[in-house]
Short mmCIF file of C-alpha atoms (C1' of nucleotides) in Angstrom, two decimals:
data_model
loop_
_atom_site.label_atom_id
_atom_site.label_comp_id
_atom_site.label_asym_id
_atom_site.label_seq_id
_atom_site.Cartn_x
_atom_site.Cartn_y
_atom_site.Cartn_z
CA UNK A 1 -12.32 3.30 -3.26
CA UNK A 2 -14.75 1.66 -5.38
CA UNK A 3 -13.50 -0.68 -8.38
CA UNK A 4 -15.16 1.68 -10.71
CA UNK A 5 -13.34 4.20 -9.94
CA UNK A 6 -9.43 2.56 -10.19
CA UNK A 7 -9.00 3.06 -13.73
CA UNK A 8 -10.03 7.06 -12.56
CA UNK A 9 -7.58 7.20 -9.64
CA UNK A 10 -4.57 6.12 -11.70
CA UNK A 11 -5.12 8.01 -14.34
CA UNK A 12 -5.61 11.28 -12.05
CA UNK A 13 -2.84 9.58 -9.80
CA UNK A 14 -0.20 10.03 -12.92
CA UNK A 15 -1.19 13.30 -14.06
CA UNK A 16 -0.42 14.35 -10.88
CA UNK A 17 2.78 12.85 -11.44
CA UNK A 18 3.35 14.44 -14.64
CA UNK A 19 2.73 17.47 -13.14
CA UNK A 20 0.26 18.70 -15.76
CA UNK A 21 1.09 22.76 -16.54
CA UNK A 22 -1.70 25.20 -18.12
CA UNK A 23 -0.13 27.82 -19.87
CA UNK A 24 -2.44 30.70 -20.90
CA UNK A 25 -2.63 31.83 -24.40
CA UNK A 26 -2.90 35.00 -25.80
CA UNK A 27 -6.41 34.91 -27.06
CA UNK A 28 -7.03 34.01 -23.40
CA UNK A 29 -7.52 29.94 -24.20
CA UNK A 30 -5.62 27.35 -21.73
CA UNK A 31 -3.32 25.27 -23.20
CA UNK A 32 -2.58 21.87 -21.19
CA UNK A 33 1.08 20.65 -21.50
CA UNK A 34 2.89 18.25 -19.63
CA UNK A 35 6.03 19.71 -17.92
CA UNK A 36 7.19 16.19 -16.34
CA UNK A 37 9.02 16.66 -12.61
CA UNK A 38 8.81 14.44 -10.24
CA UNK A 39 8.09 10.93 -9.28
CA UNK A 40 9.24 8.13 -6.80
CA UNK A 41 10.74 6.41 -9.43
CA UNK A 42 13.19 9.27 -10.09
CA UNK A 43 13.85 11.52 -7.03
CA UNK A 44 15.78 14.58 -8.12
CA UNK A 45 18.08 16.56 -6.02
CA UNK A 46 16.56 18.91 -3.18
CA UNK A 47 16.02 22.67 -4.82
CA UNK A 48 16.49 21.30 -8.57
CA UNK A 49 13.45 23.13 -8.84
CA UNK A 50 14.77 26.44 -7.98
CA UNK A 51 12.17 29.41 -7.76
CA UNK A 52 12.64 32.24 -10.33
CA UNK A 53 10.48 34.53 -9.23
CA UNK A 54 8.72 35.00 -5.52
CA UNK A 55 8.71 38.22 -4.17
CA UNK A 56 5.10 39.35 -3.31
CA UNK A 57 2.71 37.10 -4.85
CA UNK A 58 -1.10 38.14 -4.36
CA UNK A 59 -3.76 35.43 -5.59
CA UNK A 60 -5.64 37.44 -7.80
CA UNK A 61 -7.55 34.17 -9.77
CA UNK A 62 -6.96 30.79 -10.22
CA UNK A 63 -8.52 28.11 -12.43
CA UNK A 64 -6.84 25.44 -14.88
CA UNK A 65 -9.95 24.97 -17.44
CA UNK A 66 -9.65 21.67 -16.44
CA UNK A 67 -9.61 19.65 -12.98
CA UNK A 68 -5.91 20.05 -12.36
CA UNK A 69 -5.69 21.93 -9.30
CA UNK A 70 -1.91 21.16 -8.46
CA UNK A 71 -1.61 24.26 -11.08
CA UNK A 72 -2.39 27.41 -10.31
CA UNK A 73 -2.40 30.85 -12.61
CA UNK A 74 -1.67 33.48 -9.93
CA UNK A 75 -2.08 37.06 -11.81
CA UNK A 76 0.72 39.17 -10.02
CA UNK A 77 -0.19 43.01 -9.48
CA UNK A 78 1.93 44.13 -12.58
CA UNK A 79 -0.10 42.24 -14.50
CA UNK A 80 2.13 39.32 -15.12
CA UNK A 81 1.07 35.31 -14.62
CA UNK A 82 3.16 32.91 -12.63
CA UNK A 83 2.36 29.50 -12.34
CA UNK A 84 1.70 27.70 -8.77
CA UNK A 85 2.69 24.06 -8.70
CA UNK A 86 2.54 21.89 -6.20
CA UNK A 87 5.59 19.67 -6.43
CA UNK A 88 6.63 16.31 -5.03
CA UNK A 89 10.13 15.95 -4.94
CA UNK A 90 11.75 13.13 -3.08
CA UNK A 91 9.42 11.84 -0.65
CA UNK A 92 8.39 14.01 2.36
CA UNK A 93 10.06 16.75 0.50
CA UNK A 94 6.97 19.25 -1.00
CA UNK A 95 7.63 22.64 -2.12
CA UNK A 96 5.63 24.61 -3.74
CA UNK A 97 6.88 26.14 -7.21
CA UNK A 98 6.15 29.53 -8.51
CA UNK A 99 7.54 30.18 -11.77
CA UNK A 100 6.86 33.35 -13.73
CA UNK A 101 6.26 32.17 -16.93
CA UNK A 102 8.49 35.00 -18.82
CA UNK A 103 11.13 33.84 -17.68
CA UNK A 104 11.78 30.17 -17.73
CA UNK A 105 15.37 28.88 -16.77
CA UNK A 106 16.00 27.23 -19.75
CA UNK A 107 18.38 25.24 -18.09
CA UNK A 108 16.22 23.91 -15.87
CA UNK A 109 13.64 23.49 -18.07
CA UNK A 110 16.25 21.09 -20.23
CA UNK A 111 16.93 19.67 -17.27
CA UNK A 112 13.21 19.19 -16.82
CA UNK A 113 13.26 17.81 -19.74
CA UNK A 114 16.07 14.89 -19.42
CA UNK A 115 14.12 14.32 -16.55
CA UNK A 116 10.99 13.96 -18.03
CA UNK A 117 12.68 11.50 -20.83
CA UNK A 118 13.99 9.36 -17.63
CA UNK A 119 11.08 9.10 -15.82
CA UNK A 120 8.56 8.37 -18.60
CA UNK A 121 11.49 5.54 -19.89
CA UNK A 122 10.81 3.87 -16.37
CA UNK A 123 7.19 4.62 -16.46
CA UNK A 124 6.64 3.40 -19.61
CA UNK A 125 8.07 0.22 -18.60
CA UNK A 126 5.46 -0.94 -17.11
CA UNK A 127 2.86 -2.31 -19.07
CA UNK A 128 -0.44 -0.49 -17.01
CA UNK A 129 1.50 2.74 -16.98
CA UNK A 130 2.30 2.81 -20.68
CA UNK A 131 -1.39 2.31 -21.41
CA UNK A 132 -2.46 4.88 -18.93
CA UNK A 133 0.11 7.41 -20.11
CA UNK A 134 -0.72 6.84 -23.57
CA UNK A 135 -4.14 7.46 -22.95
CA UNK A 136 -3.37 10.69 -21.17
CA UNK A 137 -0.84 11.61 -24.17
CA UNK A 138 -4.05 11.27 -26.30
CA UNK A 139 -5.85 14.17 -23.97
CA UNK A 140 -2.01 15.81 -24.59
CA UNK A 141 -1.35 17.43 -27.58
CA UNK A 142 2.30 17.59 -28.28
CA UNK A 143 2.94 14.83 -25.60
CA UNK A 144 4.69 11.80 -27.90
CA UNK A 145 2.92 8.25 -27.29
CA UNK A 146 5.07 5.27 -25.82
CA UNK A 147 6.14 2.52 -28.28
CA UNK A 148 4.86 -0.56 -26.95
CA UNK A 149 8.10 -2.54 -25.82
CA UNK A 150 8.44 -4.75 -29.33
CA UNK A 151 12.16 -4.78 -29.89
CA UNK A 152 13.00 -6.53 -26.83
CA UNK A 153 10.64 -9.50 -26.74
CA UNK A 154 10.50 -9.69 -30.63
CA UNK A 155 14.26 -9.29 -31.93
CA UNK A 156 16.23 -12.43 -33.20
CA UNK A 157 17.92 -14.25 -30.79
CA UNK A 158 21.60 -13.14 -30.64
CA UNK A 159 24.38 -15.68 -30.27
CA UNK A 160 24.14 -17.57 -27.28
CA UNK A 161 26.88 -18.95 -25.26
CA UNK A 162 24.74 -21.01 -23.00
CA UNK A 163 20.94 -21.35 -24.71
CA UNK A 164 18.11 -21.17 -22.12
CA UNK A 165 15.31 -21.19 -24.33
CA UNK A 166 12.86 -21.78 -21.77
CA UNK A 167 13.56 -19.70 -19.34
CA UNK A 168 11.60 -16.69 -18.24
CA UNK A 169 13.85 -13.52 -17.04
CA UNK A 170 11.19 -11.91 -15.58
CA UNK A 171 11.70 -8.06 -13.44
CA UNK A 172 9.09 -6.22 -11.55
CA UNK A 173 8.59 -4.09 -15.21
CA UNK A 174 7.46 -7.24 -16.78
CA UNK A 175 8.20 -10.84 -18.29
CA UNK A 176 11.16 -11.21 -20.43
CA UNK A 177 12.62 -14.19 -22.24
CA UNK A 178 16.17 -14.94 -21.55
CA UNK A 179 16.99 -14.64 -25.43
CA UNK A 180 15.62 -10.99 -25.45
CA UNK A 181 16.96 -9.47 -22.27
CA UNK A 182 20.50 -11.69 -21.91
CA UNK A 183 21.79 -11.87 -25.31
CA UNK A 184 25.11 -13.63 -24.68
CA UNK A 185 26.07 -15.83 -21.69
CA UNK A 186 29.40 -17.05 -20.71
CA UNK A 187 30.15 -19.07 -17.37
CA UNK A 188 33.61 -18.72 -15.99
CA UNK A 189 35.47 -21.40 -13.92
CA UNK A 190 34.73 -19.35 -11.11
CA UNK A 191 31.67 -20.10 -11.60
CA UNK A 192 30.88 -16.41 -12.75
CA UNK A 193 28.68 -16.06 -15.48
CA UNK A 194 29.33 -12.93 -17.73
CA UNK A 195 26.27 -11.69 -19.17
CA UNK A 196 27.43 -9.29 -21.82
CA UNK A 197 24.24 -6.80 -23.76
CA UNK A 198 26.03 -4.94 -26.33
CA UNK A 199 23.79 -2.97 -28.21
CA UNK A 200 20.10 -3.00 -26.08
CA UNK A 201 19.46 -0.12 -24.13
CA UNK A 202 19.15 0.57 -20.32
CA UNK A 203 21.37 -2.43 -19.73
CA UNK A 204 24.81 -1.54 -21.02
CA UNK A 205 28.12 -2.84 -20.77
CA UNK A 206 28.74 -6.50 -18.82
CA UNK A 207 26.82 -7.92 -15.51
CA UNK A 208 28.07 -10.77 -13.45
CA UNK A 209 25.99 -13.39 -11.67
CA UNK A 210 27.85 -15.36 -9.33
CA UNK A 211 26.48 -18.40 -8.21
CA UNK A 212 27.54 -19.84 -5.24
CA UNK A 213 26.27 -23.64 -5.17
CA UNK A 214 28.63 -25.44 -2.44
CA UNK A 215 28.91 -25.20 1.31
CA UNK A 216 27.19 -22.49 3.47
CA UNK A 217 23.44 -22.27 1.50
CA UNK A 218 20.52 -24.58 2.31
CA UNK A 219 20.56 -27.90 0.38
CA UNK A 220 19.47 -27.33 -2.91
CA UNK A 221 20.12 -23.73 -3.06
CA UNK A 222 21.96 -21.57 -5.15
CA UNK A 223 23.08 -18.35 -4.44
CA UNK A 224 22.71 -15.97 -7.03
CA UNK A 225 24.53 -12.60 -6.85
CA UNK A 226 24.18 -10.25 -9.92
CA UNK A 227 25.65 -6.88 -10.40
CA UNK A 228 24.20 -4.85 -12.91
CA UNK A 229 25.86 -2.34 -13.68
CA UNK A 230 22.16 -1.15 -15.96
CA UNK A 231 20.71 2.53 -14.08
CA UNK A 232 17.33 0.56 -13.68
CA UNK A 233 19.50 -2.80 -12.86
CA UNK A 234 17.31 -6.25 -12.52
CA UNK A 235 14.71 -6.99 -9.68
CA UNK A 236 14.16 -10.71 -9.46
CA UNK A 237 15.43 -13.43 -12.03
CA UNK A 238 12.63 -16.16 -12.45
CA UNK A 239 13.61 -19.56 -13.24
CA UNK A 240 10.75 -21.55 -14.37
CA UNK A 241 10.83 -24.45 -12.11
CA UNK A 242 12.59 -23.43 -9.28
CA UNK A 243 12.18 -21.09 -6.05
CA UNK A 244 13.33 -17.97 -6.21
CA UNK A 245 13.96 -16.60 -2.58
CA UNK A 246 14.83 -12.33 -3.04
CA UNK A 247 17.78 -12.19 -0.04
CA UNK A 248 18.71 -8.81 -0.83
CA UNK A 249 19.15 -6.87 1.95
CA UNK A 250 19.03 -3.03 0.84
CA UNK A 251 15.19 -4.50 -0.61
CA UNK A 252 14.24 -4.69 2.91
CA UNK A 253 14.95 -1.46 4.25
CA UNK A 254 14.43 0.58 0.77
CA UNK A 255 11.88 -0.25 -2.03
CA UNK A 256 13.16 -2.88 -4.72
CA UNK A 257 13.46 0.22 -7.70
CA UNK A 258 15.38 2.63 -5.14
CA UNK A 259 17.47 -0.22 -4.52
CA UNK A 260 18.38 -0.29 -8.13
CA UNK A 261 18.95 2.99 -8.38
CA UNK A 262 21.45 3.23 -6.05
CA UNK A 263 23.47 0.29 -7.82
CA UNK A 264 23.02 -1.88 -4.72
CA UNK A 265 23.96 -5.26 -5.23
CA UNK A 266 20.95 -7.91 -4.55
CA UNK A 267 21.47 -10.96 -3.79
CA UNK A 268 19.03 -13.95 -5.51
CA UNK A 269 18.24 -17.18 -4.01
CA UNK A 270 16.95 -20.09 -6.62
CA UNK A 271 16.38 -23.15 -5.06
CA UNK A 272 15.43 -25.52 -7.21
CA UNK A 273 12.07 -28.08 -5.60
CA UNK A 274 12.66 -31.13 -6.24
CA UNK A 275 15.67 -31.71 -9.17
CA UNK A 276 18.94 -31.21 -8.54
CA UNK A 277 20.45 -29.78 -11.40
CA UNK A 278 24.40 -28.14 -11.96
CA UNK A 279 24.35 -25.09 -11.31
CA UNK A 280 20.74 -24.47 -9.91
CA UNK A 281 20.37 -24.05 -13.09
CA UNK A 282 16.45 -25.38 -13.64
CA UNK A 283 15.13 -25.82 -17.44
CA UNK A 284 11.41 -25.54 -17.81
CA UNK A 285 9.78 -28.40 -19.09
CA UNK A 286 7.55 -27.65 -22.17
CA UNK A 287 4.13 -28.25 -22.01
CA UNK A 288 3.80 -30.65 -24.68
CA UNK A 289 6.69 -32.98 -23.24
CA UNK A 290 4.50 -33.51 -19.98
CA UNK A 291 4.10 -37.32 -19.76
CA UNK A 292 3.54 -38.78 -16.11
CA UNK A 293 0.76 -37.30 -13.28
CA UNK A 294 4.19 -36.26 -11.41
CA UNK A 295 5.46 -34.09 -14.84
CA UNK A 296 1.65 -32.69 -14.82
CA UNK A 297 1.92 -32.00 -11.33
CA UNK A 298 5.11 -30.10 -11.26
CA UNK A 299 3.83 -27.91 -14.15
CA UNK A 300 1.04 -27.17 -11.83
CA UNK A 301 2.85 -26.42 -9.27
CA UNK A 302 5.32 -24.10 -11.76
CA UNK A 303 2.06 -22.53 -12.73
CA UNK A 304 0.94 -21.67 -9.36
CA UNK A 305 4.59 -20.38 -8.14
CA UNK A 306 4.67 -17.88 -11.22
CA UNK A 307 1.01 -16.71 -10.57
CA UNK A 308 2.32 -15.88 -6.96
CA UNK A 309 5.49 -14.17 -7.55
CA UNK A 310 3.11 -12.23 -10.77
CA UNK A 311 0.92 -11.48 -7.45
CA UNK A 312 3.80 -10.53 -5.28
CA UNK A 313 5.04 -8.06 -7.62
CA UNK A 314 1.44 -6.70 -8.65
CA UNK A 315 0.76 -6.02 -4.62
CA UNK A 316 4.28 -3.81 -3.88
CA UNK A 317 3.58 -2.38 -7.20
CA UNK A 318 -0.34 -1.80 -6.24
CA UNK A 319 0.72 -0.42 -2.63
CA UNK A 320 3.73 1.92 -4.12
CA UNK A 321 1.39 3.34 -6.26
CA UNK A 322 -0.96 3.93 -3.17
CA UNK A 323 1.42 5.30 -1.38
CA UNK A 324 2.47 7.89 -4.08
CA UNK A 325 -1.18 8.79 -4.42
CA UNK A 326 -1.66 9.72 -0.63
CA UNK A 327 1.92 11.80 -1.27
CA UNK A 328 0.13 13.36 -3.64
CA UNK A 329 -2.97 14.00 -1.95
CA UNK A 330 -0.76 15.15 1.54
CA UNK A 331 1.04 17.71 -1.51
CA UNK A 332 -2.54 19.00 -2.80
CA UNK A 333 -3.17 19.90 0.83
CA UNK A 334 -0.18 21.52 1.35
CA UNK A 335 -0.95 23.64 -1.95
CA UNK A 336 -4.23 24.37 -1.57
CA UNK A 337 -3.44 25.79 2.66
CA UNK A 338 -0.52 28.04 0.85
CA UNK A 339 -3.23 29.15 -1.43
CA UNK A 340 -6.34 29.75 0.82
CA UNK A 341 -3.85 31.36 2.93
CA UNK A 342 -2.65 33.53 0.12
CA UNK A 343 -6.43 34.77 -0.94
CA UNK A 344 -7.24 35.26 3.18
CA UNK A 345 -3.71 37.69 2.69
CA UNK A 346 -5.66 39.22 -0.92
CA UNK A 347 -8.87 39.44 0.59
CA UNK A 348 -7.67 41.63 3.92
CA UNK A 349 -5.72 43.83 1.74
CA UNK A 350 -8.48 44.42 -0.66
CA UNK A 351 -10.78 45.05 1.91
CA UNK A 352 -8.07 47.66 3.54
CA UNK A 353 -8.07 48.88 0.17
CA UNK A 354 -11.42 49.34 -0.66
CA UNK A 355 -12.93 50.40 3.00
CA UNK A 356 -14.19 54.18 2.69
CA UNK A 357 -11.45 56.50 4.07
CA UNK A 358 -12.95 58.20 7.17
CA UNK A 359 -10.29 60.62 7.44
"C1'" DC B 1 14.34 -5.94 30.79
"C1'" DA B 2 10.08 -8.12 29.40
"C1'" DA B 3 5.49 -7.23 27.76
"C1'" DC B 4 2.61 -4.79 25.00
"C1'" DA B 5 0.75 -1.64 21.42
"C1'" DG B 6 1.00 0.41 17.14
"C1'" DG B 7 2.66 1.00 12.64
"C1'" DA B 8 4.83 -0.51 8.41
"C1'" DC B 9 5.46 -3.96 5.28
"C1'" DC B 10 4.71 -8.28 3.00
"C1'" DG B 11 2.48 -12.47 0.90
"C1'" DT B 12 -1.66 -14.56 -0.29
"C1'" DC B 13 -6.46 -14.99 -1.58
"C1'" DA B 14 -10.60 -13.49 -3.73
"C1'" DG B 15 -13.21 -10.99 -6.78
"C1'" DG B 16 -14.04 -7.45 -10.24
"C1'" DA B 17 -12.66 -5.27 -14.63
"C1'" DA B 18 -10.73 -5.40 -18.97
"C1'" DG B 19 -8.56 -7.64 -22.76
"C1'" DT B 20 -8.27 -11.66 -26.03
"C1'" DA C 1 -15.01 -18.39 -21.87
"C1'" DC C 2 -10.59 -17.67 -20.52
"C1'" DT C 3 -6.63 -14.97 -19.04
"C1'" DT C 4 -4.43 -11.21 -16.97
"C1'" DC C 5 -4.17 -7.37 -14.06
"C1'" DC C 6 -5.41 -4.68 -10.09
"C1'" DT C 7 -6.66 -4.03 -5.49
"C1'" DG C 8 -9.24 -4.75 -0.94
"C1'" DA C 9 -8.96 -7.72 2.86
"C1'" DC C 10 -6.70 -10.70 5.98
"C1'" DG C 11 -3.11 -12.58 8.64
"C1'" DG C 12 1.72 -12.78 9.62
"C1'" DT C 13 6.34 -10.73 10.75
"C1'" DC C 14 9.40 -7.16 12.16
"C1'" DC C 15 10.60 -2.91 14.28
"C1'" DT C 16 10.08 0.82 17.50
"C1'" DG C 17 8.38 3.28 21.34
"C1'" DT C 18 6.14 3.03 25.81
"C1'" DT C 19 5.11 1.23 30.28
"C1'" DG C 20 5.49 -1.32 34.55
#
DNA sequence: CAACAGGACCGTCAGGAAGT
DNA sequence: ACTTCCTGACGGTCCTGTTG
């Protein structure tokens, strides 16, 4: 794919996702609307999308108005317009969806809704999504823009049991400060630090971090276990100034936001490089305190370690994104084969139907 | 059972595009 | 001009299936 074209294949990539509906007017105009479904990020229950209507469906036109061919308008011999969808639904999973559009489940389509809310919430999370969907809520009439994330990274610092003022908190949906995103800290003699987040939203009600500093782990290393309790939960702490090795297991075998959703538990690793600080606790130094070649250097090498792990998450987030693109690609095919097979079925019975009687 | 091939996944680098 | 983000390319690791 050429770098011109990126910007192109997202965009088209998430109204895929959004599953982009045409609903026919009554003057005859096409009206675009954005019936949300399915994504990786939220995988919905096999047969949520139940099928109202099905019996004998004959292909009599299709068309969006626009270059959306995962919708179809199938015109069914009474006269009466369904809908064909192709539909991703948990991965591997493709159905395709023919709804008559008299009668939507209303249920479902609430459901569809909630849904919807969810999935744009995580979407909208991260920072090249919001932009893109944004931009596609501008083609959208009726489709509510994202507010940019402001609240979080811009509301007074709440009271602080342990202030780390430097600190980055940083998750695969972007770069946080610790005074935003961990409003009150309390260590226990367990060594168990309570991270309690009263009133922001998506992480409710109390996390732990345990932090395991003696005995078993490598020298240096500090074994960070935190159970979020949040639906989204946390991918990856960053502490300026120190290593931070991901050890959770479920990560391997599943994606890092799957992982989350389940409530797995991961396991962090941060090792601080070259101080040895309680707690593996490591402060970042402020720029403007650098003094020696050695202070200078270790900012460098701070720099470079955040630019990686920035990297790290960019590439699983670059190839999960290419990977939902060929699912959706693999689900066009599967629609459009349904389809061409449905107008070879049309095409054989009009031709039975129009052939001279030579009775 | 060891060796090998193939695929999936990951981290890193480099370079382009877009924003500031 | 600089920074940030995204993604292709490359090399490495791990896992699984196949073959001798």
């Amino acid at each position: 794919m050429s770098k011109c074209s990126r910007k192109k294949y997202i965009k088209t990539n998430i109204r895929q996702m959004t599953m982009e509906t045409v609903e026919p007017q009554q003057d005859g105009s096409v009206t675009d609307s954005v019936a949300e479904s399915d994504s990786a990020h939220m995988q919905t229950q096999a047969g949520q999308n139940s099928i109202p209507t099905l019996a004998q469906v004959s292909v009599a036109g299709s068309g969006t108005g626009r270059s959306s061919p995962a919708v179809t308008l199938v015109q069914l011999p009474s006269g009466q317009t369904v809908q064909v969808q192709g539909v991703i639904q948990t991965p591997q999973i493709q159905t395709i969806q023919v709804a008559t559009i008299a009668e939507t489940d209303e249920s479902a389509e609430s459901e569809g809704v909630i849904d919807s809310h969810k999935r744009r919430e995580i979407l909208s999370r991260r920072p090249s999504y919001r932009k893109i969907l944004n931009e596609l809520s501008s083609d959208v009439p009726g489709v509510p823009k994202i507010e940019e994330e402001k609240s979080e990274e811009e509301g007074p610092a709440p009271n602080l049991a342990m202030a780390v003022p430097t600190s980055i908190y940083q998750t695969s949906t972007g770069q946080y400060s610790m005074y935003a995103e961990f409003p009150s800290i309390a260590i226990a003699q367990g060594g168990t630090i309570q991270i309690s987040n009263p009133g922001s939203d998506g992480v409710q009600g109390l996390q732990a971090l345990t932090m395991t500093n003696s005995g078993a782990p490598p020298p240096g290393a500090t074994i960070v276990q935190y159970a979020a309790q949040s639906a989204d939960g946390t991918q990856q702490f960053f502490v300026p100034g120190s290593q931070v090795v991901v050890q959770d297991e479920e990560t391997e075998l599943a994606p890092s936001h799957m992982a989350a959703a389940t409530g797995d538990m991961p396991t962090y690793q941060i090792r601080a490089p070259t101080t040895a600080l309680p707690q593996g606790v490591v402060m970042a130094t402020s720029p403007g305190s650098l003094h020696s070649p050695q202070q200078l250097a270790e900012e460098a090498t701070r720099k470079r370690e955040l630019r990686l792990m920035k990297n790290r998450e960019a590439a699983k987030e670059c190839r999960r994104r290419k990977k939902e693109y060929v699912k959706c690609l693999e689900s066009r095919v599967a629609v459009l084969e349904v389809q061409n097979k449905k107008l070879i079925e049309e095409l054989e019975t009009l031709k039975d139907i129009c052939s001279p009687k030579t009775d």
